[in-house]
Coordinates of C-alpha atoms and ligand atoms in Angstrom, one line a residue:
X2 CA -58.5 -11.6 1.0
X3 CA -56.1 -13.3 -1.4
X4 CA -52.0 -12.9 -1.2
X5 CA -52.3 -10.0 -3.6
X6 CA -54.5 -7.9 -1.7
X7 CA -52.4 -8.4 1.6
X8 CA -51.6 -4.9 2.7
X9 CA -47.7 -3.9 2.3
X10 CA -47.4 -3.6 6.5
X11 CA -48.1 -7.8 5.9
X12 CA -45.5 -8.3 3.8
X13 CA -42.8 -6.2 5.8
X14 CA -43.9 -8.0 9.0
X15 CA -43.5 -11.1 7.5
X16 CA -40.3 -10.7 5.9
X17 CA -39.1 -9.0 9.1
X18 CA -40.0 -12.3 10.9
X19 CA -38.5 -14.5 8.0
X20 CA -35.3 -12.3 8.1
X21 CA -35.2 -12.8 12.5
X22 CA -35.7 -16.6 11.9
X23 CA -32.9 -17.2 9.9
X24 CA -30.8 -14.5 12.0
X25 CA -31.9 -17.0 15.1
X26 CA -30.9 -20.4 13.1
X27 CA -27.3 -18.5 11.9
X28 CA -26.3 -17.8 15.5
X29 CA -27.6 -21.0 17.1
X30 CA -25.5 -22.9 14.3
X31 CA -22.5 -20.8 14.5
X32 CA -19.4 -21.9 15.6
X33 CA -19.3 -23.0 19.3
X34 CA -15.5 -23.4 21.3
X35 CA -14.4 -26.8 22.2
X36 CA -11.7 -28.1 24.8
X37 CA -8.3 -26.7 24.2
X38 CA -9.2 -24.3 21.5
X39 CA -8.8 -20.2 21.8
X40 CA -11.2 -18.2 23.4
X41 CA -13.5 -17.6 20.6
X42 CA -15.3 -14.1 19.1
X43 CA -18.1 -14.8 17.0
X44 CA -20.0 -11.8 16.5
X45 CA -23.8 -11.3 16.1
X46 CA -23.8 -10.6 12.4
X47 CA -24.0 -14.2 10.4
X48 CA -21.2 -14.6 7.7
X49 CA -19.6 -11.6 8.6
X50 CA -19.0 -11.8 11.9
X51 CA -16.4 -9.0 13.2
X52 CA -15.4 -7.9 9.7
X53 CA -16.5 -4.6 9.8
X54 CA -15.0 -3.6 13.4
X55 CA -12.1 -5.2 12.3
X56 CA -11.9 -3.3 8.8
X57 CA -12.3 -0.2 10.8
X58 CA -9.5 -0.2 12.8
X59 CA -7.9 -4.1 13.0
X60 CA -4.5 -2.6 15.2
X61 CA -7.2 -1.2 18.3
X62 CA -9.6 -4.2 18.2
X63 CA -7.2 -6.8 18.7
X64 CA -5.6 -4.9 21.2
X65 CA -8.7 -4.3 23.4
X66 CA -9.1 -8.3 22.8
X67 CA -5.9 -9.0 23.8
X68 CA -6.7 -7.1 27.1
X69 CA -9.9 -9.1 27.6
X70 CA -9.0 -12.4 26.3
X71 CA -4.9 -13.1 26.4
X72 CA -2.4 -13.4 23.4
X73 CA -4.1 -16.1 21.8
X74 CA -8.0 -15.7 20.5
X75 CA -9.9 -16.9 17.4
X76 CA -12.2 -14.1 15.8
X77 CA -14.7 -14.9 13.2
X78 CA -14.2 -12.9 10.2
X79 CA -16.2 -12.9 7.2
X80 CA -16.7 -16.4 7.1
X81 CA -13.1 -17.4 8.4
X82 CA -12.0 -18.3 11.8
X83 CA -8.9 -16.4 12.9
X84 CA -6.7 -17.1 15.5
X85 CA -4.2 -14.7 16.4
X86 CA -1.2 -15.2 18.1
X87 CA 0.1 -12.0 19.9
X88 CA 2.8 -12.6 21.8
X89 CA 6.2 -12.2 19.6
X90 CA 7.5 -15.1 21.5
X91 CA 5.5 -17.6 20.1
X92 CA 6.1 -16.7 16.5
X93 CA 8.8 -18.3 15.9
X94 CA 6.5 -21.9 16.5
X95 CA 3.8 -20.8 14.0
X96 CA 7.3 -19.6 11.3
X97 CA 8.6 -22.9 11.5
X98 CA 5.7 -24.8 11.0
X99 CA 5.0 -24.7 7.6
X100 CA 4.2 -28.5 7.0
X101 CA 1.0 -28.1 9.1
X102 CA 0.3 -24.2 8.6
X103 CA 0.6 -23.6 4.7
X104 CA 0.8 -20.4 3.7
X105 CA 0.6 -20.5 -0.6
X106 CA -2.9 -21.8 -0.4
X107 CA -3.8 -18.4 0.9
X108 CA -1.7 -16.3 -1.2
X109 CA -2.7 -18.2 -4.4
X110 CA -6.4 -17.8 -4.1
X111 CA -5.9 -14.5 -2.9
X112 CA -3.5 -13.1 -6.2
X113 CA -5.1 -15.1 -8.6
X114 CA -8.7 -13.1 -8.1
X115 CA -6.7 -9.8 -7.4
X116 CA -4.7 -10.1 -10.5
X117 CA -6.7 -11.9 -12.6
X118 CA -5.0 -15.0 -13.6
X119 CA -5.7 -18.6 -13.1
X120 CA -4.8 -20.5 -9.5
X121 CA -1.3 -21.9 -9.2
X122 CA -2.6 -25.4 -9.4
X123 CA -0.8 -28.6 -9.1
X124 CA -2.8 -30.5 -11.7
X125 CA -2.7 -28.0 -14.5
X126 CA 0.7 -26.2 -14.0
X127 CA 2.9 -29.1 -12.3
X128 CA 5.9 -27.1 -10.9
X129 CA 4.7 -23.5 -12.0
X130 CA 4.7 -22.2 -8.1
X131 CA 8.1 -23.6 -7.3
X132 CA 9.7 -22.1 -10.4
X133 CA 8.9 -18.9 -10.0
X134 CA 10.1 -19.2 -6.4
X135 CA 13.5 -20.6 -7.6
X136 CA 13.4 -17.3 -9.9
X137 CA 14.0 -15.4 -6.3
X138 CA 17.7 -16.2 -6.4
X139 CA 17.9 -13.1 -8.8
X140 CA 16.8 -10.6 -6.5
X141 CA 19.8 -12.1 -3.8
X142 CA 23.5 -12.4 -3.8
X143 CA 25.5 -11.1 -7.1
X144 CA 22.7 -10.3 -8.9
X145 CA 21.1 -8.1 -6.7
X146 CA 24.3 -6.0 -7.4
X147 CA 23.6 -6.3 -10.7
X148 CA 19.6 -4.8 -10.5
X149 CA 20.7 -2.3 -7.9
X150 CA 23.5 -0.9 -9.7
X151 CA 20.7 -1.0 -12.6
X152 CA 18.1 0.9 -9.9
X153 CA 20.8 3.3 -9.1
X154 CA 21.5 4.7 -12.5
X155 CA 17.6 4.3 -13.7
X156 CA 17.0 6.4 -10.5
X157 CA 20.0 8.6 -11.5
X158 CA 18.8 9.0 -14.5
X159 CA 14.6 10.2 -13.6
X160 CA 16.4 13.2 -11.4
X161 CA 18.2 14.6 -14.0
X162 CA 15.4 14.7 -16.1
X163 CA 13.1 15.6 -14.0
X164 CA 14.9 18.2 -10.9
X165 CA 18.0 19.1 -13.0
X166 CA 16.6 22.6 -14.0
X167 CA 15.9 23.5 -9.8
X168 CA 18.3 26.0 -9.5
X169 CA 15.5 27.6 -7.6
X170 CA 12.8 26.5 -5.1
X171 CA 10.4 23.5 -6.7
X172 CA 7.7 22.8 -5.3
X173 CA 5.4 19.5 -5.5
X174 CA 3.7 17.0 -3.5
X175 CA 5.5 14.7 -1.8
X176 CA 3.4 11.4 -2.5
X177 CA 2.8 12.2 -6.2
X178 CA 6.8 12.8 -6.8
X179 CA 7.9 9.4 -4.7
X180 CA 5.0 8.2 -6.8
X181 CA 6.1 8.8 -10.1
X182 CA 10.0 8.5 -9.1
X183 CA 9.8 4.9 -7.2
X184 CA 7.1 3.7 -10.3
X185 CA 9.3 5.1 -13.1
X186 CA 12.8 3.9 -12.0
X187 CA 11.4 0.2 -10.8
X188 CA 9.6 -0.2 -14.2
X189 CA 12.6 0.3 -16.5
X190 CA 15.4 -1.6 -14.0
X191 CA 12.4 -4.9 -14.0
X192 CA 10.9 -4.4 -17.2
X193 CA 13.0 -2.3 -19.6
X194 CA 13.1 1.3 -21.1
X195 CA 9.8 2.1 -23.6
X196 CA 11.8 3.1 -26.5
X197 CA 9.5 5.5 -28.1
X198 CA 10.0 9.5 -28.1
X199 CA 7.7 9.7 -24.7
X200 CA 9.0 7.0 -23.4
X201 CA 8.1 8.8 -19.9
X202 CA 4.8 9.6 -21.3
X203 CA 3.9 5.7 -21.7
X204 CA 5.1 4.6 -18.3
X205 CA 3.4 7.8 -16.3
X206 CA 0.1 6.4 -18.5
X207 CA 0.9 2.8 -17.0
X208 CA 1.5 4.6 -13.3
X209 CA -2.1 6.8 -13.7
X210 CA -3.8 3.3 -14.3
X211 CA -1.7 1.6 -11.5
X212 CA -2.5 4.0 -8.9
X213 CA -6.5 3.7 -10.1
X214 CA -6.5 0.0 -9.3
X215 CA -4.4 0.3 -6.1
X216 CA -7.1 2.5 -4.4
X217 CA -9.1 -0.7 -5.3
X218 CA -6.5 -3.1 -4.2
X219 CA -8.0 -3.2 -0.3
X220 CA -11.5 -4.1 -1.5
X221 CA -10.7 -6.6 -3.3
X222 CA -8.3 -8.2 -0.8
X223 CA -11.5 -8.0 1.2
X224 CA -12.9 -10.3 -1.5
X225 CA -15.1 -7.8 -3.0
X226 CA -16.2 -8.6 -6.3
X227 CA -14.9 -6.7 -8.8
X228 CA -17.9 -5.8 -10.6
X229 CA -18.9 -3.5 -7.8
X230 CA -15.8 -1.8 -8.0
X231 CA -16.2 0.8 -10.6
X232 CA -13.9 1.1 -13.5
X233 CA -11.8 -1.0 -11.3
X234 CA -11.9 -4.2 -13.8
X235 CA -12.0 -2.4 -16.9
X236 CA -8.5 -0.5 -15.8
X237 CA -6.9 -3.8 -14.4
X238 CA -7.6 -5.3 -17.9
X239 CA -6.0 -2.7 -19.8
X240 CA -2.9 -2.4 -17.2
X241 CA -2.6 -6.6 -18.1
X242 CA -2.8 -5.8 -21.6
X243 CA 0.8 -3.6 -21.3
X244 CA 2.0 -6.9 -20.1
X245 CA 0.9 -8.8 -23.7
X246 CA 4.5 -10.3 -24.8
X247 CA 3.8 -8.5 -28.2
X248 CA 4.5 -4.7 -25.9
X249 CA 7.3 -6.3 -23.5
X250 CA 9.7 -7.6 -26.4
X251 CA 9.6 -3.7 -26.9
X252 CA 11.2 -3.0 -24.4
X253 CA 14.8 -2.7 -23.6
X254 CA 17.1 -3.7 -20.8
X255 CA 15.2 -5.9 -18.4
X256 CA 15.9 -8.1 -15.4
X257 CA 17.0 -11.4 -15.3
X258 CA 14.3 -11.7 -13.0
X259 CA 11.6 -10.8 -15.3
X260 CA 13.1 -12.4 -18.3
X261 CA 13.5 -15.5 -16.2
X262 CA 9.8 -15.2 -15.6
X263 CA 8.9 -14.7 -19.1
X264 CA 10.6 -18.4 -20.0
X265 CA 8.7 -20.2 -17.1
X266 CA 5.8 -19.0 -18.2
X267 CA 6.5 -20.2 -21.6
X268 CA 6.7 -23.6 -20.7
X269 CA 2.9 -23.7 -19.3
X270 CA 0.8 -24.3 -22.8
X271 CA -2.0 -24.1 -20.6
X272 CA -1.0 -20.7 -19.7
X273 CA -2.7 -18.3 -22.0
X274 CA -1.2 -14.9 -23.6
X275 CA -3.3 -12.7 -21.3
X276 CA -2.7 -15.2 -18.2
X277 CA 1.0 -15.0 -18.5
X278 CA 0.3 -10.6 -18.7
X279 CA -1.6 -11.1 -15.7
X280 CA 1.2 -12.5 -14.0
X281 CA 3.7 -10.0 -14.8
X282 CA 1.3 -7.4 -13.3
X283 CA 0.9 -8.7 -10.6
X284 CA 4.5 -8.5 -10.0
X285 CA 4.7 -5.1 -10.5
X286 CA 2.2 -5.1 -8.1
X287 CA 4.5 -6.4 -5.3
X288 CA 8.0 -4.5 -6.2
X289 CA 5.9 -1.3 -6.1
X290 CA 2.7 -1.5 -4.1
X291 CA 4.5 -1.3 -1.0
X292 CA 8.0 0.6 -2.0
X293 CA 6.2 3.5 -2.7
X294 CA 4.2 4.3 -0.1
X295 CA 7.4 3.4 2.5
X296 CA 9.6 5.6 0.3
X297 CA 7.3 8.2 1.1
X298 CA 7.5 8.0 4.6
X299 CA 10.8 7.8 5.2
X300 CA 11.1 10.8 3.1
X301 CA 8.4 12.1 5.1
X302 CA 10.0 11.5 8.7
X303 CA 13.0 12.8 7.6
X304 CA 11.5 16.2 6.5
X305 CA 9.7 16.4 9.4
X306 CA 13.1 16.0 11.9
X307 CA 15.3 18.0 11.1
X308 CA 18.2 16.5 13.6
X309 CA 17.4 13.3 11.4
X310 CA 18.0 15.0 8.1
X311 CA 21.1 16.2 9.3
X312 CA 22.8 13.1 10.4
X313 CA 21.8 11.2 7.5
X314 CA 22.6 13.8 4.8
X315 CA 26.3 14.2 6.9
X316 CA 26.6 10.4 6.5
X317 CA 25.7 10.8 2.8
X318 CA 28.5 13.3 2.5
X319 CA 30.8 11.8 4.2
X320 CA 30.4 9.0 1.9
X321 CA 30.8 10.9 -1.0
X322 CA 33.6 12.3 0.1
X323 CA 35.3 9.4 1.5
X324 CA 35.1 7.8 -1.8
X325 CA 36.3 10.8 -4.2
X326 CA 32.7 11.0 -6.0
X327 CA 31.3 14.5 -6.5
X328 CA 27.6 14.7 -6.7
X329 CA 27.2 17.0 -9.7
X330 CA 25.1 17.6 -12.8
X331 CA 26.4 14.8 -14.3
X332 CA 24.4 12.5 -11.4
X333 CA 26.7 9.4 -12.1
X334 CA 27.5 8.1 -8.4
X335 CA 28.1 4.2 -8.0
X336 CA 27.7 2.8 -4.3
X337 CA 28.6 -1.0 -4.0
X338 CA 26.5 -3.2 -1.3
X339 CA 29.1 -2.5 1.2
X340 CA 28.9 0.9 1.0
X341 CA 24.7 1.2 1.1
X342 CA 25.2 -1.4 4.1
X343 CA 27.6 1.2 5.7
X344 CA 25.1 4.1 5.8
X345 CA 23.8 2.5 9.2
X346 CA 22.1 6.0 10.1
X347 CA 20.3 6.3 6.5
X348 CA 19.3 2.6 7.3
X349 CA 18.4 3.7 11.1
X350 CA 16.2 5.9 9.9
X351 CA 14.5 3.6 7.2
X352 CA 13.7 1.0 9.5
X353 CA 12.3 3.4 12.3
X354 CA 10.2 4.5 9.0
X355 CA 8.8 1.1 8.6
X356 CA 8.5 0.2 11.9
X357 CA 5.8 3.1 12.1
X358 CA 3.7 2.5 8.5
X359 CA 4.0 -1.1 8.1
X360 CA 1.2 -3.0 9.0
X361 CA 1.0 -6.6 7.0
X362 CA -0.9 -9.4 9.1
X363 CA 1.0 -13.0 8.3
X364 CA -1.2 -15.7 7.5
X365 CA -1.3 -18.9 7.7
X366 CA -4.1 -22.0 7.1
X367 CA -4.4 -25.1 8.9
X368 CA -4.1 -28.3 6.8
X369 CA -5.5 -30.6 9.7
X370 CA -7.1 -30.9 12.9
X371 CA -4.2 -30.3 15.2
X372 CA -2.4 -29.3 18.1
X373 CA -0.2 -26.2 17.7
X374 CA 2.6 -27.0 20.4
X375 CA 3.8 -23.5 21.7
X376 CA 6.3 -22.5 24.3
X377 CA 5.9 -23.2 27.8
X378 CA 4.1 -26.4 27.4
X379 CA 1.2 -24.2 26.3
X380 CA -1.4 -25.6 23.4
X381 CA -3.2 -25.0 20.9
X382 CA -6.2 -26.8 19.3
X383 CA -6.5 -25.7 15.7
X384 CA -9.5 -26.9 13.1
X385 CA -8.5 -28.0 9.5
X386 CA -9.1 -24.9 7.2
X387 CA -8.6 -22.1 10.5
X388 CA -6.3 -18.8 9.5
X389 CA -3.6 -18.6 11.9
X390 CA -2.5 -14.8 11.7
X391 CA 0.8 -13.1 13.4
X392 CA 0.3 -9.4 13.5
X393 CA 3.7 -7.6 13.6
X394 CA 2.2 -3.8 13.4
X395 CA 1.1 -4.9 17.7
X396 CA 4.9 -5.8 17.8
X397 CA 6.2 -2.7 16.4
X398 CA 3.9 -0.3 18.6
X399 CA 4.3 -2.0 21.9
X400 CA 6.0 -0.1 24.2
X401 CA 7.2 -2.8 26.2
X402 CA 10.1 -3.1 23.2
X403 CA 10.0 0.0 21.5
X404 CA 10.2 3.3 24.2
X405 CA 7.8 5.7 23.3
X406 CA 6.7 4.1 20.2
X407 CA 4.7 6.9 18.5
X408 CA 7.5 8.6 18.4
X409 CA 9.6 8.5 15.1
X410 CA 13.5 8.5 16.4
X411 CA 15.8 7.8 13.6
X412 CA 18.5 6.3 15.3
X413 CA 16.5 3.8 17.3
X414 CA 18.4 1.2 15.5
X415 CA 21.7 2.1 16.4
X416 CA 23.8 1.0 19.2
X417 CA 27.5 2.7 19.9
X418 CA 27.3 3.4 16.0
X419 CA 26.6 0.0 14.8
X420 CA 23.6 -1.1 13.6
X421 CA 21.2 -2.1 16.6
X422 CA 19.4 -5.6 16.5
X423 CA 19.2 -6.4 19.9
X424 CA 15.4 -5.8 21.4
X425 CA 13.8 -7.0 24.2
X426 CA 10.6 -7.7 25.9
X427 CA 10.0 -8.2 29.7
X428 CA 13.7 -8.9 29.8
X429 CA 14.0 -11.7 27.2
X430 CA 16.1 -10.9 23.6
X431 CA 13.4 -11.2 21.0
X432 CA 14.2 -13.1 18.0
X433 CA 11.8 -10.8 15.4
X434 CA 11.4 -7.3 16.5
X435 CA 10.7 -5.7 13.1
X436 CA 8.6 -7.4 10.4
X437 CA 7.6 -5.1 7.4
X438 CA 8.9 -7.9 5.0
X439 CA 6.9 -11.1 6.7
X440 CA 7.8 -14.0 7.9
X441 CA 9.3 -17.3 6.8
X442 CA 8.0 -19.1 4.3
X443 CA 5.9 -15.9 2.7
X444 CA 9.1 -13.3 3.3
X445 CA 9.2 -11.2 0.9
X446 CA 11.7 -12.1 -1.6
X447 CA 12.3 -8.4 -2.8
X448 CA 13.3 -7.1 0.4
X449 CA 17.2 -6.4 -0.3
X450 CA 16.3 -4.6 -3.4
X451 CA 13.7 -2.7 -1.6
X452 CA 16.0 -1.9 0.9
X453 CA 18.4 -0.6 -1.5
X454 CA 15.8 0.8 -3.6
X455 CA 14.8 3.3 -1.1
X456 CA 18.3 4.1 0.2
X457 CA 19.3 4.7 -3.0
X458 CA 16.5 7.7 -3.6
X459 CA 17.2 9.2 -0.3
X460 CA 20.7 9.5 -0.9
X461 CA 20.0 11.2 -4.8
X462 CA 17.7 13.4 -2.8
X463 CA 19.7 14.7 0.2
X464 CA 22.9 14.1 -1.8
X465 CA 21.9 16.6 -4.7
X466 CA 19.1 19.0 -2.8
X467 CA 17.9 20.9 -0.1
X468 CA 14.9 19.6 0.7
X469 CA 12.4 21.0 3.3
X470 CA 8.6 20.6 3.8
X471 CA 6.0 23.7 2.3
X472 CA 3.5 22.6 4.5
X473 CA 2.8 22.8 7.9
X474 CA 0.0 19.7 8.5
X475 CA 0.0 16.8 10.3
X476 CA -0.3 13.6 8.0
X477 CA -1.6 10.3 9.4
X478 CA -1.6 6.7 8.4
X479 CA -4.7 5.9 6.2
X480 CA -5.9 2.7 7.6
X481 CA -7.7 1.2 5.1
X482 CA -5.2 -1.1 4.6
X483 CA -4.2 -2.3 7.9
X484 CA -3.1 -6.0 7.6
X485 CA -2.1 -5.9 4.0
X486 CA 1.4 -4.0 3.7
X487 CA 2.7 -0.6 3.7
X488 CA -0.2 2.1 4.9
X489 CA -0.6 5.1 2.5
X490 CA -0.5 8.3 4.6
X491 CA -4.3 10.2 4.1
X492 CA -3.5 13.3 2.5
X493 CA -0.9 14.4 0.3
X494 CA 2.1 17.4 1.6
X495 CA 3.5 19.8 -0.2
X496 CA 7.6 20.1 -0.1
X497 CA 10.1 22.1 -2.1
X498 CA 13.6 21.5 -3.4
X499 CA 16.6 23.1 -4.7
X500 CA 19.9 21.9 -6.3
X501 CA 22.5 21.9 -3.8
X502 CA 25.5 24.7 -4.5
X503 CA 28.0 22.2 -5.4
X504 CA 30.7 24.4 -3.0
X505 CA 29.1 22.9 0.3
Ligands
HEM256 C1 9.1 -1.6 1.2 C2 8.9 -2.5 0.2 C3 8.3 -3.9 0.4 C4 7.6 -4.4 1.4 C5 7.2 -3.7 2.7 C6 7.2 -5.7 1.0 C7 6.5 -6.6 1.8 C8 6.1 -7.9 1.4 C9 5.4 -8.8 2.3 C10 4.9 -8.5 3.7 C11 5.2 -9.9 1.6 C12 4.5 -11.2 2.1 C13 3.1 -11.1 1.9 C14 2.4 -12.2 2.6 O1 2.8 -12.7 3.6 O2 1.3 -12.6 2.1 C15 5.7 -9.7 0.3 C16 5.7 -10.6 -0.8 C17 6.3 -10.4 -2.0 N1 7.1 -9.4 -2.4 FE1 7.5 -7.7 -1.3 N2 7.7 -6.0 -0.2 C18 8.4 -4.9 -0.7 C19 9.0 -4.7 -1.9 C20 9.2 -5.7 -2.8 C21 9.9 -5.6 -4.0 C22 10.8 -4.4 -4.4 C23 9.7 -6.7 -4.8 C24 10.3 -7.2 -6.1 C25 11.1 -6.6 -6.9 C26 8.8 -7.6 -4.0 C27 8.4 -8.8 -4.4 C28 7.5 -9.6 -3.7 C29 7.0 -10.8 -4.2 C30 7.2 -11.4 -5.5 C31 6.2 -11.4 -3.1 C32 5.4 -12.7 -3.2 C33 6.3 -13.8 -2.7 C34 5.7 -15.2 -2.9 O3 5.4 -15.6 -4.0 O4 5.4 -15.8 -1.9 N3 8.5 -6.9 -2.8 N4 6.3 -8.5 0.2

């Protein structure tokens, strides 16, 4: 009997015993722990190791680890070794290192494939990733008055049009109108008003395509390729393709922060027309991708507690008043930075907000075989090319610092009515308590405009409407993206609005 006439059961055996062999050679080749190294968690599966209990839920499996194991472990994740340090007192020695534990490596590889542009380096664009981290000065200091104030009217502006007429109960989903509010304002203040007629109509096309790539955005963080992902690529080409300089010298009254980026990139020969587009999306990416979804919430939270609502709106008014504006149908309030600083309970309850829905995991990569030195004489031996990864959303939940921390309390951040930054852990005064933006070198550089971003709608909101939920249903964090930002909540909620009588 030759090899074609084997019967099928053969073949299956054999490929069954072929697949068990190299299953065997994987695991007896697979990473084992040497002196002074973490306790390690390899998994049985080869390659991916414990990337799919980890995708599941990342926040429960390193906290059952950290029961078993301590604050420090390495787990191997799709092909990378991961140590994690859990205890928020030993951050501050893996922040500070950044000669040893680089971080733009990381985020380079990571946003080029995402986004679709080429890698940041050295050899073809000298400079290119330290200019456009020098750019970052615009979104600080004077001229982050200067893009707020523009935020504030843009914002101004997007409730007139689209809530003036709600003399009577509106009602819409909560997700889909932060959506389109947060996407619509922060477009025109970074990248100008479309001109045309339907202006509004152009950008909500540009937000329809955004939000179709998003839903892929986790995937692909997880390095899937793109080709498996539906219209995923398709859609990410055409959102580029808005970015072409030919449709952005169309539109009008920018930021110096985009502008700025425009002329870097203009520099780069080597930097195609579609390659510099790419680059601007991905921007947008990262001034929106996560300020949505947070808006949401803390619009959420606040809907849901109605003791909340009403301290922050009195605050609100209290402003208003204090200051001789009248919210009205004209919607033309100014607040300088003093005054959105001042609103410490509308801040409060932003911050108690994030603490709850943020979950980004800070990474880091090890440029050498080293020793991580760490308090209390403790060590750490670290390979060349390991992830070193802080995980803030542990942090945030741990009852230890936060009382009760399921629950959503909007003042938690206050302290005899001044803003609260004082936390502690078994007794000691932690330095980070609250990490939505990251850490060190990769903080996010949009974090005061975010900040202000998001006070800024709340205060339009409860300033110009009664707002109340038209749904009674729970809504829970989706955690498909736990460990890369801001979690979207898993279903949509319905709530209604109505111009406030101007008498009250
Ligand atoms: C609630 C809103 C926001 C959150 C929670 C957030 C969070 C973050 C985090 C955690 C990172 C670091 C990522 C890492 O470590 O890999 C980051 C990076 C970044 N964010 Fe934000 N962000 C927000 C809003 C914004 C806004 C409004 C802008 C700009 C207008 C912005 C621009 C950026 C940029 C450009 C980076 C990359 C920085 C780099 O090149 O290293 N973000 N953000």
């Amino acid at each position: 009997m030759g090899p074609d006439t084997l019967p099928l059961g053969t073949y299956g055996g054999a490929a069954a015993a072929a697949a068990l062999l190299l299953w065997a050679a994987c695991v007896l080749c697979r990473r084992r722990r040497k002196t002074g190294e973490p306790p390690l968690i390899n998994g049985w599966i080869p390659y991916l190791g414990k990337a799919l209990i980890f995708r599941k839920d990342a926040f429960k499996f390193l906290l059952d680890q950290q029961k078993k194991l301590g604050d420090i472990f390495t787990v191997h994740i799709a092909g990378r070794y991961i140590t994690f340090i859990m205890d928020p007192f030993q951050y501050v020695y893996v922040i500070r290192n950044s000669k040893q534990l680089e971080f733009h490596e990381f985020a380079n590889k990571m946003a080029s494939k995402t986004f679709d542009y080429p890698a940041l380096s050295k050899g073809k664009f000298p400079d290119l990733k330290e200019n456009l981290h020098r750019i970052y000065q615009y979104l600080q200091g004077k001229p982050l008055d200067i893009i707020s104030d523009h935020m504030m009217k843009n914002l101004q502006d997007i409730f007139e049009w689209k809530c003036s007429q709600a003399t009577d109960w509106e009602t819409e989903k909560m997700y889909k109108f932060c959506c389109s509010v947060m996407f619509e304002a922060s477009f025109v203040t970074l990248y100008g008003r479309v001109p045309a007629a339907d202006g509004h109509k152009v950008i909500s096309e540009i937000r329809d395509k955004f939000i179709k790539f998003d839903a892929s955005f986790p995937y692909l963080a997880a390095n899937i390729p793109i080709e498996l992902l539906g219209a995923t690529k398709k859609v990410r080409k055409e959102l580029i393709h808005h970015f072409l300089l030919q449709n952005m010298t169309k539109w009008l009254g920018g930021s110096k922060v985009v502008q700025a980026r425009q002329d870097i990139f203009e520099k780069y020969e080597l930097l195609g027309d579609y390659d510099k587009a790419a680059h601007h999306f991905a921007f947008l990416w990262a001034s929106v991708g996560n300020t949505i979804p947070a808006t949401f919430w803390a619009m959420y939270y606040l809907l849901r507690h109605p003791e909340a609502l009403a301290a922050v709106r009195d605050e609100i008014d209290h402003l208003l008043q204090s200051t001789g504006q009248k919210r009205g149908p004209t919607y033309n309030i100014h607040l300088t930075r003093e005054q959105l600083d001042n609103l410490v309970y509308l801040e409060s309850a932003l911050n108690e907000s994030l603490r709850m829905c943020s979950s980004s995991m800070n990474i880091r990569i090890s440029q050498e075989d080293f020793v991580l030195k760490l308090e209390g004489n403790q060590e750490v031996v670290l390979r060349k090319g390991d992830w070193i990864a802080l995980y803030p959303q542990i942090l945030h939940m741990d009852p230890e610092v936060y009382e009760d921390p399921k629950e959503y309390k909007f003042d938690r951040y206050i302290e005899n009515g001044k803003k609260k930054t004082t936390f502690y852990k078994a007794g000691r005064k932690l330095k980070y308590f609250l990490m939505p933006f990251g850490s060190g070198i990769s903080m996010c550089p949009g974090r005061f405009l975010a900040m202000n971003e998001m006070k800024m709608f709340l205060f339009i909101l409860l300033s110009h409407f009664d707002v109340e939920l038209a749904e009674n249903k729970a809504v829970r964090l989706d955690n498909s993206r736990m460990g890369l930002g801001i979690l979207l909540p898993d279903v949509d909620i319905a709530f209604r609005y109505k111009l406030r009588s101007l008498r009250n």
